[in-house]
Protein backbone atom coordinates (compact mmCIF):
# COMPACT_ATOMS: atom_id res chain seq x y z
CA UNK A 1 4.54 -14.33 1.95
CA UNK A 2 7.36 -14.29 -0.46
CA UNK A 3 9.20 -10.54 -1.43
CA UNK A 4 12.02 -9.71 -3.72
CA UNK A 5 14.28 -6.99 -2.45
CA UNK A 6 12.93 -2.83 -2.78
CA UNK A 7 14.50 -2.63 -6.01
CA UNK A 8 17.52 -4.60 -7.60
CA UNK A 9 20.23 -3.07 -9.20
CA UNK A 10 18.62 -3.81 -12.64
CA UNK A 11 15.64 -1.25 -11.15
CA UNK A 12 13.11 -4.15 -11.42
CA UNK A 13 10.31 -2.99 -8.65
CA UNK A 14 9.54 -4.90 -5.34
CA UNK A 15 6.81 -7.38 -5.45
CA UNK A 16 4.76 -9.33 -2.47
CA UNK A 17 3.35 -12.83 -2.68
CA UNK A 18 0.55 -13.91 -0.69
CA UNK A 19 -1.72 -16.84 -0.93
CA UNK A 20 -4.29 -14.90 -3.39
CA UNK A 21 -2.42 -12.00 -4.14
CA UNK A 22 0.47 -10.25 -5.47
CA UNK A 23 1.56 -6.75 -4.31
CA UNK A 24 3.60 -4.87 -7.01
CA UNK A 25 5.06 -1.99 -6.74
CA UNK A 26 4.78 0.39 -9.44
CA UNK A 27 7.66 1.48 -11.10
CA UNK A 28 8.17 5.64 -11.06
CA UNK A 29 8.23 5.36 -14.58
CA UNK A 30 4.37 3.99 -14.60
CA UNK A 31 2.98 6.31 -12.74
CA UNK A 32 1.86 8.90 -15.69
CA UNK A 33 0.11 5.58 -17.44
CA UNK A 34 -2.49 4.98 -14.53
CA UNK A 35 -2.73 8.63 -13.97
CA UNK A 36 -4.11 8.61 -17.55
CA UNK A 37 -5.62 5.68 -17.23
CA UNK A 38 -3.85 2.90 -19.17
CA UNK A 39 -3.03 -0.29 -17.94
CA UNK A 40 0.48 -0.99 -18.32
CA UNK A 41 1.15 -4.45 -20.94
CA UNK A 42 -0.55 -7.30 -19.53
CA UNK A 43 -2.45 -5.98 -16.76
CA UNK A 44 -6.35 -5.83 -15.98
CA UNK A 45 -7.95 -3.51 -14.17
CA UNK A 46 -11.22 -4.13 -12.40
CA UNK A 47 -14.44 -1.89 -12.51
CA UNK A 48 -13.45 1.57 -10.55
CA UNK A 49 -9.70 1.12 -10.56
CA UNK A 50 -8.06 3.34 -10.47
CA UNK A 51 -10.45 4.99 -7.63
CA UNK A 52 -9.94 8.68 -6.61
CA UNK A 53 -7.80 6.99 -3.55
CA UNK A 54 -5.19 5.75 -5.72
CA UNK A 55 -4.88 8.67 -7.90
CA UNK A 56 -4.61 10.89 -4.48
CA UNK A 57 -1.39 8.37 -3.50
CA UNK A 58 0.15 8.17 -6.91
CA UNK A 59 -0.15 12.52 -7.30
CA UNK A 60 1.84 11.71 -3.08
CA UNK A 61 4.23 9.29 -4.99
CA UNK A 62 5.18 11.91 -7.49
CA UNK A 63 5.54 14.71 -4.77
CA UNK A 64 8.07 12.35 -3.10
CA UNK A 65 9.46 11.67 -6.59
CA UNK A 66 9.89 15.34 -7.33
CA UNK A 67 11.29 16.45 -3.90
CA UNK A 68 14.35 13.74 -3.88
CA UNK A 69 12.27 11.93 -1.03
CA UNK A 70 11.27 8.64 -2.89
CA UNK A 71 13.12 5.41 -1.71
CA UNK A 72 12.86 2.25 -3.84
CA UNK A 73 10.29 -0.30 -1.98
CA UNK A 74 8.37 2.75 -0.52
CA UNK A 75 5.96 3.46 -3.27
CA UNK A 76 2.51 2.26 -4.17
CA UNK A 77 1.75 -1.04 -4.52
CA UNK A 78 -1.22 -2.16 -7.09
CA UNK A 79 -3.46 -5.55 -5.63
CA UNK A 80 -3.58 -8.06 -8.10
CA UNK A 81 -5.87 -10.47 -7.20
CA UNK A 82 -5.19 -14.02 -8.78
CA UNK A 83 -7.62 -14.32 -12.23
CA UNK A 84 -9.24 -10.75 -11.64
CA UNK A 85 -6.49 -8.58 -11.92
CA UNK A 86 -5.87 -5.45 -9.98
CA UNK A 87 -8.18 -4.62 -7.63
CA UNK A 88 -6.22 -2.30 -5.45
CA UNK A 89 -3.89 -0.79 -4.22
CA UNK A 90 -1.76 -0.32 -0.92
CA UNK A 91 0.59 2.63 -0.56
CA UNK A 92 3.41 4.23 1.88
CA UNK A 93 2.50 7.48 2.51
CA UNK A 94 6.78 8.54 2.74
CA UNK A 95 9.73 6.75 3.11
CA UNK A 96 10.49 5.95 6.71
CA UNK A 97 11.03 8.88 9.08
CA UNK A 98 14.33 9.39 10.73
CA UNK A 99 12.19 7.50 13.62
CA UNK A 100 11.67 4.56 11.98
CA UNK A 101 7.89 5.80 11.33
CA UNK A 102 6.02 4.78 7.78
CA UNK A 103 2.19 5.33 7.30
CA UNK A 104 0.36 3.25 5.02
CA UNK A 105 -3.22 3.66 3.05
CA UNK A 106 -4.86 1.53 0.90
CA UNK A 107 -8.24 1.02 -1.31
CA UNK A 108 -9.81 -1.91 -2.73
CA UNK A 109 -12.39 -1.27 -5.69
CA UNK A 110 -15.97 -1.97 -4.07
CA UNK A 111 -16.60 -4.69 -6.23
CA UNK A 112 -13.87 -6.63 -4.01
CA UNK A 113 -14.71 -5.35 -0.97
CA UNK A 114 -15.29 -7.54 1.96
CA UNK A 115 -13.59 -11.09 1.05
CA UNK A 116 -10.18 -9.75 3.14
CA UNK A 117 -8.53 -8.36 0.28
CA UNK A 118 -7.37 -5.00 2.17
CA UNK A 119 -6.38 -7.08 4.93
CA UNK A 120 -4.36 -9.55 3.06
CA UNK A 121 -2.46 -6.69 1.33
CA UNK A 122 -1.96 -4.16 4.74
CA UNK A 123 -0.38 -7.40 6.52
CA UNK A 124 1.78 -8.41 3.47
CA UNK A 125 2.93 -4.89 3.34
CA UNK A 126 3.25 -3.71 6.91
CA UNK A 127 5.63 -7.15 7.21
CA UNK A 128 7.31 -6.58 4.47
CA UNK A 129 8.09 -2.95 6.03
CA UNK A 130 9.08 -4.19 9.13
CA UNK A 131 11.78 -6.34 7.99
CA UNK A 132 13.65 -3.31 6.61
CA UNK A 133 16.35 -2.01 8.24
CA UNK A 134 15.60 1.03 10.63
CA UNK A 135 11.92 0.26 10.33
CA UNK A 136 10.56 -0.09 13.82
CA UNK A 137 6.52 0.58 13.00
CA UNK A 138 3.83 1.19 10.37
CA UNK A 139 1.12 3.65 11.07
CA UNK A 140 -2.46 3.93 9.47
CA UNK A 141 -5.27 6.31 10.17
CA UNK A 142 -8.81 6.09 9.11
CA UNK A 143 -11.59 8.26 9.94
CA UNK A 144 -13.69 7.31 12.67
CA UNK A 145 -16.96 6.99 10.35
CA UNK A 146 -15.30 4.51 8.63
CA UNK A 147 -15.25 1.26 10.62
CA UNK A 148 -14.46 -1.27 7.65
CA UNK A 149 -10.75 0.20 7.51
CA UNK A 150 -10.25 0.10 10.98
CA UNK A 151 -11.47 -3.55 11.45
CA UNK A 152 -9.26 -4.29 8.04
CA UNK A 153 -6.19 -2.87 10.55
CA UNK A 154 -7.20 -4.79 13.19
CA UNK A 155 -6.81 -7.98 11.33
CA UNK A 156 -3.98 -6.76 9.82
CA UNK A 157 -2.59 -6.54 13.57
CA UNK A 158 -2.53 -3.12 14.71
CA UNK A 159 -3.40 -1.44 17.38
CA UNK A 160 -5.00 2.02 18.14
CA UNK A 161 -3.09 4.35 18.39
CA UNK A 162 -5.12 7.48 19.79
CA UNK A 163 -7.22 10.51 17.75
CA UNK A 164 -6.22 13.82 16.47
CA UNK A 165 -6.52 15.79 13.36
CA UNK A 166 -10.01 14.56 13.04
CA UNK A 167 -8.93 11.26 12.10
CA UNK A 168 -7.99 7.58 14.14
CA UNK A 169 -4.34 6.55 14.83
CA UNK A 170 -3.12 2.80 14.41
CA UNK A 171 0.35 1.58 14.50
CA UNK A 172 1.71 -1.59 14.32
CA UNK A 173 4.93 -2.10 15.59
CA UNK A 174 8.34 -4.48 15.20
CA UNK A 175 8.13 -7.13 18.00
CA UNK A 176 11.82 -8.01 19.38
């Protein structure tokens, strides 16, 4: 995986590199484009994106936006899978809690499902996080009818992490 830093001086947003991807995050200022559903210059969406999941963590993005919480790097990250565009999306729930603590989510379009594309992206990301200083461990949770997102966490390396709230708890955390 290759990264550029959160966000340069110049404001140019954090992207990922992985073998068949590339994570970029979306710039605050992009935000009200996919919410109306435009494609910024030169991008392609896939059938279904934006799904109902990414508009959910682009209307969190703009909470964090509004309320002062949003820290460059901790936003939401389209999938852009090489020669079919995006197909995707990974997100950070917050910034990272005074205990180190970030959750993550993330959707692929069903069209793309199943070939590892969720997984690629999670471990990219959840790396990527992890470097950070003051990061010490990404959480996840999926609902326990939903097995495909927790083996896509599994892969990804994390481990469970308990139940509550109705839903499943994963974490992965910084090894020493």
């Amino acid at each position: 995986m290759t990264s550029s830093d959160a966000s340069d001086a110049s404001g140019t947003p954090n992207t990922l590199a992985t073998a068949r991807l590339a994570l970029r995050e979306l710039p605050p200022a992009a935000i009200r484009s996919v919410l109306a559903g435009r494609p910024g210059t030169g991008d392609r969406w896939a059938e279904g994106y934006p799904s109902g999941e990414t508009l959910g963590a682009l209307l969190r993005v703009s909470r964090m936006l509004l309320a002062d919480a949003y820290r460059p790097g901790f936003g939401l990250y389209q999938i852009a899978l090489r020669g079919d565009g995006i197909v995707g999306d990974v997100v950070f729930h917050t910034a990272p809690d005074d205990s180190g603590s970030v959750e993550i989510g993330y959707a692929v379009v069903e069209s793309h499902r199943g070939r590892g594309i969720a997984t690629e992206a999670v471990r990219a990301l959840a790396a990527w996080a992890l470097e950070q200083p003051g990061v010490t461990a990404v959480r996840a949770e999926t609902e326990p009818g939903n097995p495909a997102s927790r083996r896509v966490l599994h892969k990804a390396g994390f481990r469970d992490a308990g139940a509550g709230g109705g839903m499943l708890h994963h974490v992965l955390t910084r090894v020493s």
